[in-house]
Amino acid sequence: MLYHDRKMYPEAVHYLRQFIELSAHMPDKAAVGTAYTVFSACLKEMGDREAAVRCLEEYLQLARGGDQHGTALASCALGIMLYEQADLDAAVSYFEKFFETARTLADRPMLEAARVNLGVARGAARMGAWMGVVAGNLPKLIAWKSSRVPFTDH
């Protein structure tokens, strides 16, 4: 983690890869999850976004074996990464998994984060269709807006 914090990504990747390879025999699931998350962040910073996504997907598969908190965090991280890459449908899918898992954990701050992330991703995914409707009917929309009765303070 120290190498990541100092932006020494190749060194961080080297040691995190070793840790992840040895982690199959470790009972500390939180440490394994942190290692995968930081490993993915290092790969992303080094410009290999596809490998970063694969890394998080691998961790998500491991976490599904009983680590609900890890499943939630991996789903959130994948959703964020895919949202940044403008893969909105996939981001929505992962944020939905994040939301569902957060609901089962009864972790209110996590649930609020899941709700916000899911709402933003769904809104962004639907924005293109909405703008298409608005652009296609712009004269009607302007006519409707200009004919509306203004509010009064009576």
Short mmCIF file of C-alpha atoms in Angstrom, two decimals:
data_model
loop_
_atom_site.label_atom_id
_atom_site.label_comp_id
_atom_site.label_asym_id
_atom_site.label_seq_id
_atom_site.Cartn_x
_atom_site.Cartn_y
_atom_site.Cartn_z
CA MET A 1 0.00 0.00 0.00
CA LEU A 2 2.90 2.30 0.70
CA TYR A 3 4.10 2.04 -2.89
CA HIS A 4 0.61 2.89 -4.14
CA ASP A 5 0.38 5.92 -1.86
CA ARG A 6 3.74 7.14 -3.18
CA LYS A 7 2.60 6.54 -6.77
CA MET A 8 5.26 3.87 -7.30
CA TYR A 9 2.82 1.68 -9.21
CA PRO A 10 5.16 -0.94 -10.76
CA GLU A 11 6.59 -1.76 -7.33
CA ALA A 12 3.12 -1.86 -5.81
CA VAL A 13 1.90 -4.20 -8.55
CA HIS A 14 4.87 -6.51 -7.97
CA TYR A 15 4.26 -6.91 -4.24
CA LEU A 16 0.47 -6.93 -4.45
CA ARG A 17 0.60 -9.68 -7.09
CA GLN A 18 2.70 -11.78 -4.71
CA PHE A 19 0.31 -11.10 -1.84
CA ILE A 20 -2.71 -12.03 -3.94
CA GLU A 21 -1.08 -15.29 -5.04
CA LEU A 22 -0.49 -16.21 -1.39
CA SER A 23 -3.91 -14.98 -0.24
CA ALA A 24 -5.75 -18.20 -1.10
CA HIS A 25 -4.54 -19.60 2.22
CA MET A 26 -5.32 -16.50 4.28
CA PRO A 27 -8.32 -16.14 6.58
CA ASP A 28 -8.21 -12.31 6.52
CA LYS A 29 -10.74 -11.54 3.77
CA ALA A 30 -10.61 -7.79 4.41
CA ALA A 31 -6.87 -7.70 3.68
CA VAL A 32 -7.38 -9.72 0.51
CA GLY A 33 -10.12 -7.34 -0.61
CA THR A 34 -7.94 -4.33 0.06
CA ALA A 35 -5.09 -5.91 -1.89
CA TYR A 36 -7.29 -6.59 -4.91
CA THR A 37 -8.75 -3.08 -4.79
CA VAL A 38 -5.34 -1.39 -4.58
CA PHE A 39 -3.91 -3.75 -7.22
CA SER A 40 -6.74 -2.77 -9.55
CA ALA A 41 -6.18 0.93 -8.82
CA CYS A 42 -2.48 0.56 -9.65
CA LEU A 43 -3.28 -1.15 -12.94
CA LYS A 44 -5.73 1.61 -13.76
CA GLU A 45 -3.16 4.31 -12.97
CA MET A 46 -0.64 2.52 -15.19
CA GLY A 47 -3.14 2.72 -18.07
CA ASP A 48 -4.30 -0.91 -18.17
CA ARG A 49 -8.01 -0.41 -17.47
CA GLU A 50 -9.00 -3.80 -18.91
CA ALA A 51 -6.68 -5.61 -16.50
CA ALA A 52 -7.98 -3.45 -13.65
CA VAL A 53 -11.56 -4.50 -14.45
CA ARG A 54 -10.52 -8.17 -14.75
CA CYS A 55 -8.79 -7.94 -11.38
CA LEU A 56 -11.92 -6.64 -9.68
CA GLU A 57 -14.08 -9.23 -11.45
CA GLU A 58 -11.74 -11.94 -10.16
CA TYR A 59 -12.08 -10.60 -6.63
CA LEU A 60 -15.85 -10.40 -7.02
CA GLN A 61 -15.91 -14.11 -7.88
CA LEU A 62 -13.80 -14.91 -4.81
CA ALA A 63 -15.90 -12.71 -2.53
CA ARG A 64 -19.15 -14.36 -3.60
CA GLY A 65 -18.02 -17.38 -1.64
CA GLY A 66 -19.27 -15.79 1.57
CA ASP A 67 -17.74 -12.33 1.97
CA GLN A 68 -20.78 -10.08 1.49
CA HIS A 69 -18.87 -6.93 2.42
CA GLY A 70 -16.21 -7.77 -0.16
CA THR A 71 -18.90 -8.46 -2.75
CA ALA A 72 -20.41 -5.03 -2.11
CA LEU A 73 -17.09 -3.20 -2.32
CA ALA A 74 -16.00 -5.04 -5.46
CA SER A 75 -19.34 -4.34 -7.14
CA CYS A 76 -19.05 -0.66 -6.25
CA ALA A 77 -15.47 -0.39 -7.50
CA LEU A 78 -16.39 -2.14 -10.76
CA GLY A 79 -19.40 0.13 -11.20
CA ILE A 80 -17.27 3.23 -10.71
CA MET A 81 -14.56 2.04 -13.07
CA LEU A 82 -17.04 1.10 -15.81
CA TYR A 83 -18.93 4.37 -15.32
CA GLU A 84 -15.67 6.26 -15.86
CA GLN A 85 -15.16 4.25 -19.07
CA ALA A 86 -18.71 5.21 -20.21
CA ASP A 87 -19.87 1.57 -20.16
CA LEU A 88 -23.08 2.69 -18.50
CA ASP A 89 -25.15 -0.49 -18.86
CA ALA A 90 -22.44 -2.58 -17.21
CA ALA A 91 -21.97 0.09 -14.53
CA VAL A 92 -25.70 0.03 -13.74
CA SER A 93 -25.55 -3.76 -13.46
CA TYR A 94 -22.70 -3.64 -10.93
CA PHE A 95 -24.29 -0.79 -8.99
CA GLU A 96 -27.50 -2.86 -8.78
CA LYS A 97 -25.46 -5.73 -7.28
CA PHE A 98 -23.86 -3.23 -4.90
CA PHE A 99 -27.28 -1.94 -3.84
CA GLU A 100 -28.74 -5.42 -3.34
CA THR A 101 -25.76 -6.53 -1.27
CA ALA A 102 -25.74 -3.33 0.80
CA ARG A 103 -29.41 -3.90 1.64
CA THR A 104 -28.62 -7.34 3.06
CA LEU A 105 -25.76 -5.97 5.18
CA ALA A 106 -27.91 -3.33 6.91
CA ASP A 107 -25.00 -0.89 6.63
CA ARG A 108 -26.77 2.46 6.29
CA PRO A 109 -23.84 4.55 4.96
CA MET A 110 -23.04 1.83 2.42
CA LEU A 111 -26.70 1.64 1.41
CA GLU A 112 -26.84 5.41 0.89
CA ALA A 113 -23.70 5.29 -1.27
CA ALA A 114 -25.18 2.42 -3.26
CA ARG A 115 -28.44 4.30 -3.77
CA VAL A 116 -26.67 7.44 -5.00
CA ASN A 117 -24.29 5.56 -7.32
CA LEU A 118 -27.13 3.52 -8.80
CA GLY A 119 -29.26 6.62 -9.36
CA VAL A 120 -26.46 8.54 -11.05
CA ALA A 121 -25.56 5.62 -13.31
CA ARG A 122 -29.20 4.97 -14.27
CA GLY A 123 -29.70 8.66 -15.02
CA ALA A 124 -26.59 8.79 -17.17
CA ALA A 125 -27.63 5.61 -19.01
CA ARG A 126 -31.02 7.11 -19.85
CA MET A 127 -29.75 10.58 -20.70
CA GLY A 128 -29.07 9.78 -24.36
CA ALA A 129 -32.61 8.57 -25.01
CA TRP A 130 -34.05 11.54 -23.11
CA MET A 131 -31.99 14.04 -25.07
CA GLY A 132 -33.06 12.34 -28.30
CA VAL A 133 -36.71 12.85 -27.39
CA VAL A 134 -36.11 16.47 -26.40
CA ALA A 135 -34.10 17.25 -29.54
CA GLY A 136 -36.70 15.58 -31.75
CA ASN A 137 -39.57 17.59 -30.27
CA LEU A 138 -37.82 20.84 -29.37
CA PRO A 139 -40.33 23.15 -31.14
CA LYS A 140 -43.25 21.48 -29.31
CA LEU A 141 -41.40 21.69 -25.99
CA ILE A 142 -40.67 25.40 -26.45
CA ALA A 143 -44.28 26.09 -27.47
CA TRP A 144 -45.56 24.24 -24.41
CA LYS A 145 -43.14 26.05 -22.08
CA SER A 146 -44.09 29.47 -23.47
CA SER A 147 -47.85 28.80 -23.22
CA ARG A 148 -47.86 27.73 -19.59
CA VAL A 149 -49.64 29.96 -17.13
CA PRO A 150 -47.16 31.63 -14.79
CA PHE A 151 -47.37 31.08 -11.04
CA THR A 152 -49.05 33.78 -8.97
CA ASP A 153 -48.63 34.62 -5.30
CA HIS A 154 -52.38 34.83 -4.47
#
